[in-house]
Short mmCIF file of C-alpha atoms and ligand atoms in Angstrom, two decimals:
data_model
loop_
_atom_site.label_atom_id
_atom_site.label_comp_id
_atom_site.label_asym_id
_atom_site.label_seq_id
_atom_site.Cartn_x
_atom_site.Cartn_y
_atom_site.Cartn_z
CA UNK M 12 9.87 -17.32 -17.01
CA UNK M 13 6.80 -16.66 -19.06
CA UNK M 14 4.26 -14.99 -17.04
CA UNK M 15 0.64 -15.72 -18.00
CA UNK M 16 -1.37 -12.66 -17.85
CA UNK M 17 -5.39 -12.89 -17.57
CA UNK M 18 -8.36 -10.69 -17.46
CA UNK M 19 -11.16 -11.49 -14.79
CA UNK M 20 -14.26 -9.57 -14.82
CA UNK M 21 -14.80 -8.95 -11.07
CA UNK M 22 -18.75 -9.11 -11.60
CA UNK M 23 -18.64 -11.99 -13.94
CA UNK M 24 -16.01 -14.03 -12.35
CA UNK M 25 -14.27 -17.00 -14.57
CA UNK M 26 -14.66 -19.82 -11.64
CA UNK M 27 -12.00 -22.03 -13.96
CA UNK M 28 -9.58 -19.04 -14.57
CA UNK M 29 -9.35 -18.74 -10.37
CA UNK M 30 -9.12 -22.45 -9.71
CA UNK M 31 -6.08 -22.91 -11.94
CA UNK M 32 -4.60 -19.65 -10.42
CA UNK M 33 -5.06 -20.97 -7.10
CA UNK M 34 -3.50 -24.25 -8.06
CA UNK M 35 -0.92 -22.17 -9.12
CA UNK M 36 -0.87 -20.77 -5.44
CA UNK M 37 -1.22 -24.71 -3.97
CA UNK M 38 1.96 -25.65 -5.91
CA UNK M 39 4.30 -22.99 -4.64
CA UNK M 40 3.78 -20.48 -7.53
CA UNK M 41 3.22 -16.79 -7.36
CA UNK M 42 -0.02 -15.09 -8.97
CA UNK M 43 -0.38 -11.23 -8.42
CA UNK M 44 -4.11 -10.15 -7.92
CA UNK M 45 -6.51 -7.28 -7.33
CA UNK M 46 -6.97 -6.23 -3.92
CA UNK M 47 -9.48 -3.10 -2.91
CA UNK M 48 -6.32 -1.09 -1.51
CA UNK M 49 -3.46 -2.48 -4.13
CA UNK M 50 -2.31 -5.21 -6.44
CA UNK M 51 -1.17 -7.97 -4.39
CA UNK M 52 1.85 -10.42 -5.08
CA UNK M 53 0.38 -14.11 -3.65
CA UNK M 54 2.28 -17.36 -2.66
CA UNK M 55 1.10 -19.56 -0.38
CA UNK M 56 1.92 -18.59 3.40
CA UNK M 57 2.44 -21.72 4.84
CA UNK M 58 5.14 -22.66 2.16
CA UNK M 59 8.82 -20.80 3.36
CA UNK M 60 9.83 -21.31 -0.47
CA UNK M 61 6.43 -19.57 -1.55
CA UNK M 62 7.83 -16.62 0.48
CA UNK M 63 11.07 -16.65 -0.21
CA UNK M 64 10.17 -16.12 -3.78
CA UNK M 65 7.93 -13.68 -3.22
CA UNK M 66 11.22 -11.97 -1.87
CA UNK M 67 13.28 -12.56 -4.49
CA UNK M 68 10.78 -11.38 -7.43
CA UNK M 69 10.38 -7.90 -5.86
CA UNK M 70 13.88 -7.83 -4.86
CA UNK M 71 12.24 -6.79 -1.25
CA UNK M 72 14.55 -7.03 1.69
CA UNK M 73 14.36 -9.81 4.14
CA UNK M 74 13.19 -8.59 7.00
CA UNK M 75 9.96 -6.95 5.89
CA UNK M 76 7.64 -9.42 7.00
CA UNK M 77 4.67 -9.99 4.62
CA UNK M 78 0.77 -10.05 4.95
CA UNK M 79 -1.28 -13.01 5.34
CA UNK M 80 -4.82 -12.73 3.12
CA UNK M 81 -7.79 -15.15 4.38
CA UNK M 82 -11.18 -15.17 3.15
CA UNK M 83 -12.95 -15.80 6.39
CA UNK M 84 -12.31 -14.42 9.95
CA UNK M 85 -12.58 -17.78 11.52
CA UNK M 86 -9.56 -19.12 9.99
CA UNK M 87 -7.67 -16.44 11.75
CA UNK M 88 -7.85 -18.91 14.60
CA UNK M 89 -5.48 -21.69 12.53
CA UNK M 90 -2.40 -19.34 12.46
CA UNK M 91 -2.31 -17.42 15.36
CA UNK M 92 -1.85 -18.21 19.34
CA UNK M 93 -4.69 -16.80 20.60
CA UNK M 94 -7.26 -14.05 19.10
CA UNK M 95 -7.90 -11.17 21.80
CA UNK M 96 -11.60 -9.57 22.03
CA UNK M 97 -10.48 -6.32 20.00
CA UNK M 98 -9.48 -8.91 17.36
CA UNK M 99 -12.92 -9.93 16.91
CA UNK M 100 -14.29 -6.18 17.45
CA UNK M 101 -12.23 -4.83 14.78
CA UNK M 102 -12.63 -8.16 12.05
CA UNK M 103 -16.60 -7.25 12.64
CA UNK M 104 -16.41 -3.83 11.66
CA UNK M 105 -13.52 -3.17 8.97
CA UNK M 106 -13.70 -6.79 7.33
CA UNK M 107 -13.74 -7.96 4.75
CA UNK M 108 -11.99 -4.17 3.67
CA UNK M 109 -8.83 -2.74 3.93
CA UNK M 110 -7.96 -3.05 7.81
CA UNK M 111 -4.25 -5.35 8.39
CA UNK M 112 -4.09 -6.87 11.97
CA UNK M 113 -0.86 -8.21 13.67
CA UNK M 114 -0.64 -10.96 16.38
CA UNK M 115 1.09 -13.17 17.91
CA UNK M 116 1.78 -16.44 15.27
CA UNK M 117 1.52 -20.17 15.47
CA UNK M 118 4.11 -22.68 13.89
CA UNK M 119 1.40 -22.74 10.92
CA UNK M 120 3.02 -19.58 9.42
CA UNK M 121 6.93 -20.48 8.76
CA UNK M 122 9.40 -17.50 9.89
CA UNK M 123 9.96 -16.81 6.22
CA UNK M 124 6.99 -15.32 6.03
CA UNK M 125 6.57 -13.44 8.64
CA UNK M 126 10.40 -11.79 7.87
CA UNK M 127 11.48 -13.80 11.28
CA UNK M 128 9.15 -11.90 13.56
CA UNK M 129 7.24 -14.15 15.79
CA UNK M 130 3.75 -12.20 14.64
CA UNK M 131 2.00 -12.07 11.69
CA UNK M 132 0.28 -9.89 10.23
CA UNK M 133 -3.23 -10.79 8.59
CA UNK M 134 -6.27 -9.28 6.21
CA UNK M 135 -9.56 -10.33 4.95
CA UNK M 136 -9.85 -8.24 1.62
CA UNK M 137 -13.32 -7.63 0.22
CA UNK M 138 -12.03 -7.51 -3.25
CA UNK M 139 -14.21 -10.45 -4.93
CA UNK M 140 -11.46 -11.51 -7.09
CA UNK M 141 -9.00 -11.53 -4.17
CA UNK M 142 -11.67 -13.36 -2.67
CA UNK M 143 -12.25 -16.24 -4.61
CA UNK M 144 -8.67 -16.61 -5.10
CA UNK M 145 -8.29 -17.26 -1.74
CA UNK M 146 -10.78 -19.80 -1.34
CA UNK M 147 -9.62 -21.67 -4.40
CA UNK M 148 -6.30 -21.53 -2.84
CA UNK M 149 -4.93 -23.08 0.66
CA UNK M 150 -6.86 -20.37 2.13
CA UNK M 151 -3.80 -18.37 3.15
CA UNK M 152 -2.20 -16.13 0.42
CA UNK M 153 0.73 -13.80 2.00
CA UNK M 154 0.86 -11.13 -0.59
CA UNK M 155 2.71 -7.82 -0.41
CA UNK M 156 2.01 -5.15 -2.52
CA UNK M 157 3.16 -6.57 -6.41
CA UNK M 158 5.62 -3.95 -7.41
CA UNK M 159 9.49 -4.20 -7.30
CA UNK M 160 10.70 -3.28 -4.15
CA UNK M 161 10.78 0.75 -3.54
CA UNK M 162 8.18 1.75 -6.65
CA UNK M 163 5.20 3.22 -6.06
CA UNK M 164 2.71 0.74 -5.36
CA UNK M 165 0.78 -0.93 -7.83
CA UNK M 166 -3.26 0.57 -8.58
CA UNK M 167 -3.69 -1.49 -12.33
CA UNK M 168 -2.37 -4.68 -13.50
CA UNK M 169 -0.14 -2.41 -15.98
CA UNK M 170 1.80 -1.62 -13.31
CA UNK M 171 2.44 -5.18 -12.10
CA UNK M 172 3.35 -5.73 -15.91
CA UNK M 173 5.43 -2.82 -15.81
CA UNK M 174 7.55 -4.51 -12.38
CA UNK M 175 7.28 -8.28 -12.39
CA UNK M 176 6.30 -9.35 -15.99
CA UNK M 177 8.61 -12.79 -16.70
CA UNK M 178 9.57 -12.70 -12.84
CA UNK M 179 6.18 -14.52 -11.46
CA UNK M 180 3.83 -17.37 -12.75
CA UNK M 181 0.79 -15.03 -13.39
CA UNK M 182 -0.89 -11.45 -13.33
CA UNK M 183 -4.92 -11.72 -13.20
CA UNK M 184 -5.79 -7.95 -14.73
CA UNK M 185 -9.13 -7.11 -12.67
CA UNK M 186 -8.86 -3.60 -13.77
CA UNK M 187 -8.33 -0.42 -11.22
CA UNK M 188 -8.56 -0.63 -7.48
CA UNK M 189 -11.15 1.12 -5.74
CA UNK M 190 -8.61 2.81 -2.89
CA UNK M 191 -5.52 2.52 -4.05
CA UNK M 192 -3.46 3.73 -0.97
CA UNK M 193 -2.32 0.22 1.06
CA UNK M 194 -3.95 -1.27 4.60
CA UNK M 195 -4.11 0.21 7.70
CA UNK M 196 -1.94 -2.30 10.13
CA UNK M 197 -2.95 -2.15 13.68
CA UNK M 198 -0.78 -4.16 16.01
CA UNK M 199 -2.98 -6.15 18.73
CA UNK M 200 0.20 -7.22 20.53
CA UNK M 201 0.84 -4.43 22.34
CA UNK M 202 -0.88 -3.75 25.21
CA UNK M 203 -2.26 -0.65 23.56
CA UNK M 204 -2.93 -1.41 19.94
CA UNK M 205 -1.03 0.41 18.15
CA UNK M 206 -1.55 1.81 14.42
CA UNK M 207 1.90 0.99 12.71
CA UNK M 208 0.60 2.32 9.16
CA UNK M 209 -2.30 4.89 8.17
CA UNK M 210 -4.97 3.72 5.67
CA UNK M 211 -8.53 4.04 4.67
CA UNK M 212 -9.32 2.80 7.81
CA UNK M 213 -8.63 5.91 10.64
CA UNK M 214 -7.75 6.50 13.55
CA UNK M 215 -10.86 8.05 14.53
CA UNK M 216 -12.72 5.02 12.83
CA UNK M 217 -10.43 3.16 15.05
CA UNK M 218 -11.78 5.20 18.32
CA UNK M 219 -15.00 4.38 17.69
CA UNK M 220 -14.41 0.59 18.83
CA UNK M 221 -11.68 0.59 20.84
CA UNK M 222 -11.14 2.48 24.37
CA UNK M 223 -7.53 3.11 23.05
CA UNK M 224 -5.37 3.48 20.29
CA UNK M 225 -2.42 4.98 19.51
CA UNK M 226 0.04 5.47 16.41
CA UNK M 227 3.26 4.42 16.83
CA UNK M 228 5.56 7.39 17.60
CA UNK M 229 7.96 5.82 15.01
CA UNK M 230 5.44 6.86 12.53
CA UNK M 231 5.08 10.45 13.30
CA UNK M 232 8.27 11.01 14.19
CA UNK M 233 9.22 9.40 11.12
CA UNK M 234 12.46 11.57 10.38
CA UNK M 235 13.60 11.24 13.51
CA UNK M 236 16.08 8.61 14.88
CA UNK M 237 12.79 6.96 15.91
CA UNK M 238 12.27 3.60 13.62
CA UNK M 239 9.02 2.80 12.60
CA UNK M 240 7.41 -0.82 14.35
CA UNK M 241 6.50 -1.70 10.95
CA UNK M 242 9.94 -3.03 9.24
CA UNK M 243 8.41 -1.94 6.21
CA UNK M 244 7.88 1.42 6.47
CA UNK M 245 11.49 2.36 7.55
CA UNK M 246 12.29 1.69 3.87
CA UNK M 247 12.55 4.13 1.33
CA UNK M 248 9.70 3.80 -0.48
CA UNK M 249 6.86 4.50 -3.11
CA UNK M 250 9.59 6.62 -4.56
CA UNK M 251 9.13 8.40 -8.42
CA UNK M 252 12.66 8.35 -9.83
CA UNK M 253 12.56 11.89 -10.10
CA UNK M 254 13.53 13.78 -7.33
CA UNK M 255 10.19 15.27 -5.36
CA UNK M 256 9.72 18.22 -3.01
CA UNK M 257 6.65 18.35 -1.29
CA UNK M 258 5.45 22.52 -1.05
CA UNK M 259 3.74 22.80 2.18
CA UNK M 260 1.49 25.44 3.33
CA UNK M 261 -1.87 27.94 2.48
CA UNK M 262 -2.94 27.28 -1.39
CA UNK M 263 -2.08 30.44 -2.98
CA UNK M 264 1.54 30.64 -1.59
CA UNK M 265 2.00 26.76 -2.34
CA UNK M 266 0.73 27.68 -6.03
CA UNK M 267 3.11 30.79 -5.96
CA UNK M 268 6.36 28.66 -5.07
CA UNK M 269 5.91 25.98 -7.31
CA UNK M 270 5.66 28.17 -9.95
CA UNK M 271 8.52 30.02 -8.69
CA UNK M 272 10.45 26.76 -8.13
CA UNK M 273 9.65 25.55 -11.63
CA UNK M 274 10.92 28.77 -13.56
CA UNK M 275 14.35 28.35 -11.75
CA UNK M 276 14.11 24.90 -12.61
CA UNK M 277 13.09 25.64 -16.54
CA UNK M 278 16.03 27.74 -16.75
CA UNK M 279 18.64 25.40 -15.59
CA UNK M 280 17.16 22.87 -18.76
CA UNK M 281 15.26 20.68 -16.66
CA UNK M 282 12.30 19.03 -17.39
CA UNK M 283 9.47 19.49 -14.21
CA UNK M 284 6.60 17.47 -13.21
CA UNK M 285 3.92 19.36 -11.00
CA UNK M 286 1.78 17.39 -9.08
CA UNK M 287 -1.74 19.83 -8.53
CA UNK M 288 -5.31 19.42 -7.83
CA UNK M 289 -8.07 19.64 -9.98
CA UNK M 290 -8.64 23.24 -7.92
CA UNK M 291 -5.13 24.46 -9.43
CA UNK M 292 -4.17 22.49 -12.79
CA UNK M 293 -5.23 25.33 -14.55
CA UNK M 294 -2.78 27.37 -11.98
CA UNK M 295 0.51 26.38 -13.93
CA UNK M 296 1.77 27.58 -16.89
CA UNK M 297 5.42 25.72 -17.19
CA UNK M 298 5.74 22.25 -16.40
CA UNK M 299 4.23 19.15 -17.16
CA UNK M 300 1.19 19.30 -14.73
CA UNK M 301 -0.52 15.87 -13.55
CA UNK M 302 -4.12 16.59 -12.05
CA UNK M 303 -4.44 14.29 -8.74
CA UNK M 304 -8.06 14.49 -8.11
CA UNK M 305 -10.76 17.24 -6.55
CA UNK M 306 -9.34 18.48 -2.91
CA UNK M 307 -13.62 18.11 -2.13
CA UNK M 308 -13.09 14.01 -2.88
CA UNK M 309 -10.10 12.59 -0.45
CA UNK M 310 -10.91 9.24 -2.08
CA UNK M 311 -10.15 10.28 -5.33
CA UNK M 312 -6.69 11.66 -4.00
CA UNK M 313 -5.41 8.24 -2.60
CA UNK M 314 -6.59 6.44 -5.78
CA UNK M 315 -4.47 8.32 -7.89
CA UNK M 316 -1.57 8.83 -6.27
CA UNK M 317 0.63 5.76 -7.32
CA UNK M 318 -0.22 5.94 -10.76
CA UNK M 319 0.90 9.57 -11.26
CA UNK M 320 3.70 8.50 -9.50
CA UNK M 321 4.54 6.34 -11.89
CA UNK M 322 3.38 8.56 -14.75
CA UNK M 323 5.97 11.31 -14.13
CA UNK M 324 8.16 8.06 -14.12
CA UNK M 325 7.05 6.97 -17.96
CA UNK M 326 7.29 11.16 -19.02
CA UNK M 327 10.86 10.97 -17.22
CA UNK M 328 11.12 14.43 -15.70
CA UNK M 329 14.13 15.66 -13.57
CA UNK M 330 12.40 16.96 -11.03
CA UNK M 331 8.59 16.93 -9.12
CA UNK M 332 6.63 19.63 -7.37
CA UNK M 333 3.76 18.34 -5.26
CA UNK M 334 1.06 20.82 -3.32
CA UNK M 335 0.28 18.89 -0.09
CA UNK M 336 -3.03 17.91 1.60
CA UNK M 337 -4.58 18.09 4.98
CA UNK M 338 -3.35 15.60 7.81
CA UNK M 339 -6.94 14.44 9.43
CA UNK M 340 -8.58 11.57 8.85
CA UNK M 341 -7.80 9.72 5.16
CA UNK M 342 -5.53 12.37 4.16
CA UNK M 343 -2.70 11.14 7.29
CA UNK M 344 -2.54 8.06 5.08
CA UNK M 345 -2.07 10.29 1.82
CA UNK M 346 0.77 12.76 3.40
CA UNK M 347 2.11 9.24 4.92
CA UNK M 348 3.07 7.89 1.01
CA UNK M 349 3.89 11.20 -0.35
CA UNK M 350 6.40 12.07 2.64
CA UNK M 351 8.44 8.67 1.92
CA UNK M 352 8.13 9.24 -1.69
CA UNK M 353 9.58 12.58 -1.30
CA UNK M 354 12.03 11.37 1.71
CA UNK M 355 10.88 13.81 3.63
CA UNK M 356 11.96 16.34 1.44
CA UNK M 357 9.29 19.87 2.56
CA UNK M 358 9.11 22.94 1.96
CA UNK M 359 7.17 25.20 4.06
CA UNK M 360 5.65 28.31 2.48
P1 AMP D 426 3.07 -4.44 1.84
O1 AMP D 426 2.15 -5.60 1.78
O2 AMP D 426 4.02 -4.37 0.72
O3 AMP D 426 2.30 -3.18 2.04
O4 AMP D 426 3.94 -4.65 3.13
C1 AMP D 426 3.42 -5.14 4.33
C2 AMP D 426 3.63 -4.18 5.46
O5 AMP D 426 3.18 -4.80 6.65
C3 AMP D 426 5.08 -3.80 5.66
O6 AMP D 426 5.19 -2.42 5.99
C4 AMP D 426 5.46 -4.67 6.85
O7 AMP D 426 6.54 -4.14 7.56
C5 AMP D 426 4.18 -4.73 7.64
N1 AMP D 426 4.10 -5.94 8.47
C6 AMP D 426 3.83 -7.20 8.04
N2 AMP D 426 3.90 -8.08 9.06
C7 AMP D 426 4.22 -7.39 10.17
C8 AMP D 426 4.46 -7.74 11.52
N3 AMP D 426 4.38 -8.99 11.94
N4 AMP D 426 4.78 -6.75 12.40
C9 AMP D 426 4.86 -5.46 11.97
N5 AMP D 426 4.66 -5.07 10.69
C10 AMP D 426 4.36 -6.01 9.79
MG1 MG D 427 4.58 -2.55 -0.34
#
């Protein structure tokens, strides 16, 4: 398949470019697209063959339901059985933005989209190019993130290139995300709602409007025998192809062991990626060190950390050191991604 790949200006938007993506969309074609958080992989999500090659071009298992994009909080009501009041509390402060909320579905949304679960899971992006995709489309895209199943997650419409290039109708190129890390999903059909993946969006954000809220123990617990409520993030994922081991602990001793680790690494003939801040690139004299950001700016942390994911992919090194970051607020969403990237691999110093 050749895949048409376009450049939209999200300030200047190309009103005929979107309506013959969305058409695209309308006739049970796939168009990956800019999102704030990531690149998104669109079909239509009221057409089961939409979905199921959605599944098929990212080689994604399944069961790993997918999430429903609208452009408009009211339409919520078309797919769903019935919108609770935190619904509503939650779509009035965290939308449009990078918030993902699951309840129960109607017989709008076919099973193959929802990876046979009887909810569905839905967002209202505030990425204008997202946006007016939407609306030039049947008003629900389901779009997972637009990488091959198991890569890091896509930040720039290289990387979509890079993964689904001749496997999907079209890639619109908006240029960089602005968060880069993926949604926060809260599940509303619990009787406590339930955060079932860390994002932009807290938990304490999350306290602020709602009496209660939890994480889902699966989550925390997630090297336990505990599975996560989220099929998705049971998987494998976000993974570098080089191995990674996370160095836990205070600064200088994390800077110490990595350097340690990297020596012993040098001498058996391997090639080593170190994964530092902008407080400690200058910390490192063996390895090929990729600077993540400024430990002062979180935000610049989770927008980087996909693509230098996938950089020590393109400068194919054996082997990845990574210094690790707090656990409160934004940064539970960064340790999240780099724990599954690693597998959980730690080391505490
Ligand atoms: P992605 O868009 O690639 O980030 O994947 C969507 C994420 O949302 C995956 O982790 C899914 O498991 C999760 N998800 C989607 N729908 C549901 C649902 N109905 N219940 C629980 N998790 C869901
Ligand atoms: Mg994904």
């Amino acid at each position: 398949m050749n895949t048409k790949i376009i450049k939209i200006d999200p300030v200047h938007i190309d009103q005929e470019e979107i309506e013959a993506a969305g058409k695209i969309l309308i006739n049970g074609g796939l168009v990956a697209f800019p999102t704030e958080t990531v690149y998104g992989l669109g079909g239509d999500a009221r057409n089961a063959e939409a979905s199921k090659k959605i599944y098929e071009a990212k080689g994604r298992p399944s069961d790993n339901p997918l999430i429903v994009h609208i452009s408009s909080v009211d339409r919520m009501t078309e797919i769903v059985k019935e919108v609770p009041p935190q619904a509503y509390l939650l779509a009035e402060k965290f939308w449009p933005g990078p918030m993902t909320l699951i309840l129960h579905k109607n017989d709008r949304i076919p099973y193959e989209t929802t990876g046979g679960m009887d909810t569905v899971a839905i967002r209202l992006p505030s990425d204008p190019i997202a946006r007016a995709l939407i609306d030039a489309s049947s008003g629900f895209i389901a779009a997972p993130s637009a990488n091959t199943s198991g890569r890091p997650s896509p930040t720039r419409a290289e990387h979509v290139i890079e993964d689904l290039n001749g496997r999907i109708d079209e890639i619109i190129d908006g240029g960089a995300v602005g968060i880069g890390l993926e949604s926060t999903i809260i599940d509303l059909t619990e009787e406590v709602p339930t955060i079932l993946r860390p994002g932009y969006v807290t938990l304490e954000m999350l306290q602020e409007v709602l009496d209660e809220v939890r994480v889902d123990p699966g989550l925390i617990a997630a090297d336990s025998k505990r599975k996560p409520k989220a099929p998705g993030m049971k998987y494998r994922h976000y993974a570098p192809k080089a191995e990674l081991l996370l160095v836990e602990g205070d600064n200088t001793k994390v800077v110490d062991e990595i350097n340690r680790l990297c020596e012993l690494a040098v001498r058996e003939g391997k090639s080593v990626g170190i994964l530092a801040t902008e407080e400690t690139k200058g910390c490192y004299p063996k390895g090929e060190v990729l600077c993540i950001g400024s430990r002062k700016d979180e935000d610049s942390i989770g927008r980087h950390l996909f693509g230098i994911l996938r950089e020590f992919d393109r400068m194919q090194v054996d082997v990845i050191y990574s210094e690790s970051f707090s656990d409160a607020r934004f940064g539970q969403a960064i340790m999240n991604r780099l724990l599954k990237a690693a597998g959980h691999h730690v080391l505490e110093v």
